[in-house]
Amino acid sequence: MDPAPEKDQKWEPKIIAFLCNWCSYAGADLAGVSRFQYPPNIRIIRVPCSGRVSANMILDALKAGADGILVSGCHPGDCHYISGNLYARRRFALLKNLLEFIGIEPERINFSWISASEGEQFAELVTKITTRIKTVGPTKRLVKKIG
Amino acid sequence: MEDYPPVELDRKGNGEAMSNASDSPKGSVLVVGGGIAGVQAALDLADSGFYVHLIEKSSAIGGRMSQLDKTFPTNDCSACILSPKLVECGRHLNINLMTLSEVMALEGEEGAFTATIRQNPRYVDPAKCIACGTCAEKCPKKVPNEFDLGLGKRKAIYLKYPQAVPLKYAIDPDQCIWLRRPGRCGMCQKVCPSGAINFDDQPRQIHIEVGSVILALGFSPFDPSILDFTGYGRLPNVVTAMEFERLLSPSGPCLGHMERPSDHKEPRRIAWLQCVGSRDINRACHGYCSSVCCMYAIKQAVIAREHTQGPDLSTSIFFMDMRTHGKEFETYYDRARAEGVSFHRCRVHSILPAGHDDNLLLRYVGDDGRIKQEEFDLVVLSVGLEMDKQAAELARRLGVELDPNNFVATGAFRPVSTNRPGVCVCGAAAEPKDIPQSVMEASASALEASRLLAPARWSETQKKEYPEERNVWAEPPRIGVFVCSCGINIASVIDVAAVTDYARTLPGVVFAQNNLFTCSQDTINQMAETIKREGLNRVVVASCTPRTHEPLFQETLRDAGINKFLFEMANIRDQDSWVHQGFPDEATQKAKDLVRMAVAKVQQDEALAYNTVPVVKRALVLGAGVAGMTAALSIADQGIPVVLVERKDRLGGHARKFYRTWQGDLVQGYLAGLCQRVEEHPQIDLHLETTVEKVEGSVGQFETHLSDGSKVLHGTAIIAIGAGSHKPREGRWNYLYGRHPEVHVLLELDKRFIKEDPALKEKNQTVFILCAGSRVPEKPYCSRVCCTHAIDQALHLKELNPNMEIFMLYRDIRTYGEKERLYQKARENGIVFIRYDLDNVPKVWEEQGNIHVEVKDPILDRPVRLHPDMLVLATAVRPKIDADVVSRAFKCSMNSDRFFLEAHMKLRPVDFATDGIFMAGLCHYPKPMDETIAQAKAAAARASIILAQDAIPAESITAVVEQRKCVGCGVCTMVCAYNAIQLDENSSLARVDTAMCKGCGACVAGCRSDAVTLKNIGNEQIMAAIEATMETY
Amino acid sequence: METLFSQATEAIKREARALLESGEVAAFLGFAKGSIPTVTRPFVARSPEETDKLIWNGLCVMNLANYLPGLLKSLEPARRPGEPPPEGPLPKVGVIATGCWSRNMVIQIQENQLIRERLVILGIDSPGMIDRRKLESLAGGKEIQAIEEAEKKVVISGKGFRLETARQEVLRDNCLTCTHPSPVILDKKIGPTMPERHVHEPFARIEEIERMDADSRWAWFQKEIECCIRCYACRNACPLCYCPTCFVDDSHPQWVGKSVDPVDTAIFHILRAYHCAGRCTDCGACESACPMGIKMRLFTRKLQKDCLELFASEPGLDINSPLPLTTYGPEDPERFIINGSKQQGTQGGK
């Protein structure tokens, strides 16, 4: 599961992931417990529920320079908070389309459902999106340069 | 009070004991044995209002589990998952931990026992010892370390293991120079900075009064020295599995580098020999199966492969039957095969020196019947479990009866009771078993032990008082960062020293430190001291996952007078070192980033209130089979009302179809008694032909709507909806089922037994097909009970007609534990076992009304044709169809086989991840009657912890509205699933009902005005973390 | 010349005067002449006499819903926070509503910003409103001194020029794609009912942008907002924007920088549009208000298209159907979700 070869060997994407505490964060832990390896580009921020993740947070991460975003929650029907992921699904559907519409590369914005028992799937997912983000290169759009 | 009406005496002659306990029983319990079972029982009792004396004969609790490296099937680090429980036990206000102690006598009777305890001298004053280790460093006497099974060395003054609880040194009187010849050494006394050494320490005899007793005596690994063929003791590279655990363990003698004993080289070829000291009557060992060895051998092979750098480690397991009969075990077995672990179905008859390089030659009979030999660098003997000799003596001393295998005798319907009323048993002392089963029994025994003590609940306990919290609101941040090495779990990949140094440079950080095990009791204590000494007002721990360890560290903050919410964790193990093993630089960088994120976030955190929720003292039990009824009675007997809901129109469930248990007890009589007690119990409100429609609320305050229109308020719920047996009406595994009258699934034959069908005696030949549609891709799991059940049926058929020919077509016989006895008996009785595999499944067809079976005999290597009068199919136990509905209503998850998923496979086997909901019986996984009853009692015990309290802690991280920003649009009220946020009638602005808020944050993300935020997971904190993530880029 | 507009203006004056005279309403919200012929301004008549100033023409582009919550509040007796509202009915307001404005009022009612009972709505079917900029470009930079509007044509004149054009040619873009010109809530209808329009490709421009590659879309987006001066006229004109503190003004948390940094400007436009998701009725007030001619309506239009396609939701049409982001469907499309589960595979999705 080595990171795919890249033209610019020095550049490694940095991915911010917002994972819900009950499913996806637990799935990420399970990937660790099971030693499923994935590229070290991801930085996980634990949130109670995918329904906690707002458009503002995603834009803030892009603004801060994240090359990719992952938001992951419980599968529909599994939400620890009953329906948080279902509201999130609507919000993300619109946000992802809007961001793509204004020219953000689709590869950067990723949403998924990962359950607490899907350690292997989590590792696969991270590997997949890391590879995809590498194909579009470092983020330039919406990155606020300070100074 | 009696548990059940009189039932037939079980095979050991024990009926349910009648009790004549005194009316005012003691409110305390004696737990003997500080392994995982004893610790769990102690915690469950102490949390539900009983004072516990926990007696451990060695210098620290933790038992066998603390010696293990990883645990199957999740590969969880054993010490990591155990450590929080040990620490909790060590710190628990209502657990009196007595180490180096033994029970000498037990007088009195249930409700009022007097135990005589002998406490051996530690020679180190625990009140003074700070576990600095100077004594051991200077002690001149090196001796083999029994914790490492003699593979490593320790000193005469020693700590049992790094995370030991209590974390206090002890002097080994048999080895200490001074104690053997006073005046000769005394080095430890000279160097001890706190003057803790006391050579004059004397044994003490203590009498304690308790209401009941739990024996959690554990097991001993079988000593293979008596088996000459293994070469154990003569050949250095033949080790036991327990020794191999230590060789793998990062805290073991080779620090997790996996070296073989003779030359400290990393082995390239490792063999495991199964059933050493198990399933072996010829060599005068033990007839029973030790239950756990197949899985631990696979685990060791998998972990060994992880340890080696290259892929060229060869791992071979030599076995007779592969017994992967537990939840997720079969998948683990499949995965090990896919990863390259080789499995050889044969018994090795000798291990010989290869004559060079200390290697070993294994001689065995191959599949083709020819003798083969193969060379290995290291041989691991998968030694069985046996009753500890001292423990057996203790049991006898206490008047507790043992079974023929020397385990504590129990019964199918009373799996955690001994013959002596008020004395319970749990764990491997009653039969070899794995950790989750031991934990389950521990909870069950806690319930059983407290059943009669309910009136004395909270009478002997104390309440935890925390120091007043320092108001740090106005202080500038003073952050302490603790970076954990987790043995080598983190440190082998991540440069923890660099991370610690880096942490010191971060804004607000005034203290940073690296620890070997941050969760060990000494570090925890030291952390509290550091917080006070350094005046810290915020803490970050960079270690494992907050999902398991956050509560422990938060408690430490409270103990140090700091609000527990001024705390963050950086997950540098599960989400870093373990998943980037080949990338140390990147992993170290990531660890720094994660620490920086946590530091940035903790700066923004605020002290929060500790909220509570009042508990509705009523339980809802779903399903009125044996599990549900047992759970309901267990709670109702404590005087707590229970609403018992059953989908069908009568009680009994699956058990109505059972003839007898594997121990030989008839089920129907027992069941009738159980049903009668449920029907007559004043505390049980029975709802038949009823289902659950909707569940609202959460732990302490559930509100469940039933299909009969009633609405139940309850504090906890137990789900025991059972399972069914698969009926293969079509498809590949049909085997004439439903098309020939003499083809049955197991329970249909049981029905004929119950009816005493005379036709059964007339059968001349019966064929059983085991794993009929089980352990196949479409149903990958093993149903655990079918081998034993089918063999017992075969034996009963033999009882009915000794001349009947019986053939068992099987893949692996999985009569685990003492059920192996039935397998032996079956073979003695002439039942013929023919093994098949998935490439050669039996063929079944019908000709002129006759059943024809053809199967390839692997020994004869040719097809065998059978013409049975009756064909019995051992089909899978399958989850209930309505499990889905229940799962959705209660918001609790299922695994991929659609059995309910417990909160933790090893240590929380009856809890759901959702607080306040527990599971019991077949809906969790297939299991026999005794295990079902134990699990039901365990679920009742876990529920009792909640029901025993007037209020339980509630969510502190709740939403809060900044009125100034709120416009009253009501979006938050629409997206809240708990009706916790409403528009105020007067102001028309949003207002949060803190007691109802679960802290999900849906309202926060929904609010366009940023008027709603979540305490400590607000936009500010998240922005801080986001921005910190990117800082180095 | 008797036109649709002059007839309507008279009717509005008559109705407004009657409402004020009878005391049924305390104020009437409509339009009055602006400072130049191409501009009108929202106007509150508080006495029967003031209704003479009311006008109605194709340049009445500001969405009156935007002013309603504030106007209603100004008519309530003052009270402290947390004090119960006064007993008895509160003063009412009369207002003109076209299709899109009325839909905005529906949303405001759904979001507790308006009380239907306090409104007397004079419904008027929108004939399509005129884009001031299209007139100006027709005039070729010359000052327009007079505008005459008829049903099908518009005549502009000034010093030395008089130009006639088909009305259709100078309509605002949003009016060209509008399918619901009739008000959905009203108390009295003014003027004739316009037929429900069938727009051939209502989202043609959006689809055109969608077909571009990411780089070209980004270039378009950058070009579109590069002249933004962050005056927030678009926000102020929007009847959906009524947060007490807008995210752009908030410093706690500060999601967007205050400067005209291009990234902050971009994020302002993205979030402004996103806040309108599922609520925007495409009234065009934002574009009409923009002094720089930015077509920011395309961002909300994209969201409008997605809401329709993904959730079959058209904002404001039905007061009883919840706004799309305050509800969910179990089978909402989720083709964009990367499904981690092997067993389940992808579900749903269009």
JSON list of C-alpha atoms in Angstrom, two decimals, chain B residues 73 295 298 322-337 771 774-776 779-784 811-812 814 838 897 925:
[
{"chain": "B", "resi": 73, "resn": "PRO", "atom": "CA", "xyz": [-9.79, -11.97, 16.99]},
{"chain": "B", "resi": 295, "resn": "MET", "atom": "CA", "xyz": [-7.31, -19.33, 18.07]},
{"chain": "B", "resi": 298, "resn": "ILE", "atom": "CA", "xyz": [-3.50, -18.60, 14.66]},
{"chain": "B", "resi": 322, "resn": "MET", "atom": "CA", "xyz": [-9.49, -26.47, 13.82]},
{"chain": "B", "resi": 323, "resn": "ARG", "atom": "CA", "xyz": [-11.70, -25.09, 16.56]},
{"chain": "B", "resi": 324, "resn": "THR", "atom": "CA", "xyz": [-12.54, -21.56, 15.57]},
{"chain": "B", "resi": 325, "resn": "HIS", "atom": "CA", "xyz": [-16.00, -21.68, 17.05]},
{"chain": "B", "resi": 326, "resn": "GLY", "atom": "CA", "xyz": [-16.33, -18.14, 18.43]},
{"chain": "B", "resi": 327, "resn": "LYS", "atom": "CA", "xyz": [-17.61, -14.89, 17.07]},
{"chain": "B", "resi": 328, "resn": "GLU", "atom": "CA", "xyz": [-15.50, -13.65, 14.15]},
{"chain": "B", "resi": 329, "resn": "PHE", "atom": "CA", "xyz": [-13.10, -16.58, 14.68]},
{"chain": "B", "resi": 330, "resn": "GLU", "atom": "CA", "xyz": [-13.81, -18.33, 11.40]},
{"chain": "B", "resi": 331, "resn": "THR", "atom": "CA", "xyz": [-13.15, -15.10, 9.51]},
{"chain": "B", "resi": 332, "resn": "TYR", "atom": "CA", "xyz": [-9.88, -14.77, 11.39]},
{"chain": "B", "resi": 333, "resn": "TYR", "atom": "CA", "xyz": [-8.95, -18.32, 10.38]},
{"chain": "B", "resi": 334, "resn": "ASP", "atom": "CA", "xyz": [-9.84, -17.60, 6.75]},
{"chain": "B", "resi": 335, "resn": "ARG", "atom": "CA", "xyz": [-7.79, -14.46, 6.81]},
{"chain": "B", "resi": 336, "resn": "ALA", "atom": "CA", "xyz": [-4.77, -16.20, 8.35]},
{"chain": "B", "resi": 337, "resn": "ARG", "atom": "CA", "xyz": [-4.89, -18.77, 5.55]},
{"chain": "B", "resi": 771, "resn": "CYS", "atom": "CA", "xyz": [-21.68, -27.78, 8.76]},
{"chain": "B", "resi": 774, "resn": "SER", "atom": "CA", "xyz": [-22.29, -23.38, 7.57]},
{"chain": "B", "resi": 775, "resn": "ARG", "atom": "CA", "xyz": [-18.74, -22.11, 7.22]},
{"chain": "B", "resi": 776, "resn": "VAL", "atom": "CA", "xyz": [-19.36, -21.57, 3.54]},
{"chain": "B", "resi": 779, "resn": "LYS", "atom": "CA", "xyz": [-22.72, -18.22, 5.78]},
{"chain": "B", "resi": 780, "resn": "PRO", "atom": "CA", "xyz": [-19.12, -17.93, 6.82]},
{"chain": "B", "resi": 781, "resn": "TYR", "atom": "CA", "xyz": [-19.42, -18.21, 10.57]},
{"chain": "B", "resi": 782, "resn": "CYS", "atom": "CA", "xyz": [-19.32, -21.37, 12.72]},
{"chain": "B", "resi": 783, "resn": "SER", "atom": "CA", "xyz": [-22.48, -21.93, 14.73]},
{"chain": "B", "resi": 784, "resn": "ARG", "atom": "CA", "xyz": [-20.55, -23.20, 17.75]},
{"chain": "B", "resi": 811, "resn": "ARG", "atom": "CA", "xyz": [-15.31, -30.82, 8.60]},
{"chain": "B", "resi": 812, "resn": "ASP", "atom": "CA", "xyz": [-13.85, -30.16, 12.04]},
{"chain": "B", "resi": 814, "resn": "ARG", "atom": "CA", "xyz": [-15.68, -28.57, 17.56]},
{"chain": "B", "resi": 838, "resn": "LEU", "atom": "CA", "xyz": [-15.50, -28.05, 0.78]},
{"chain": "B", "resi": 897, "resn": "ASP", "atom": "CA", "xyz": [-23.33, -11.98, 9.95]},
{"chain": "B", "resi": 925, "resn": "TYR", "atom": "CA", "xyz": [-23.89, -15.41, 18.74]}
]
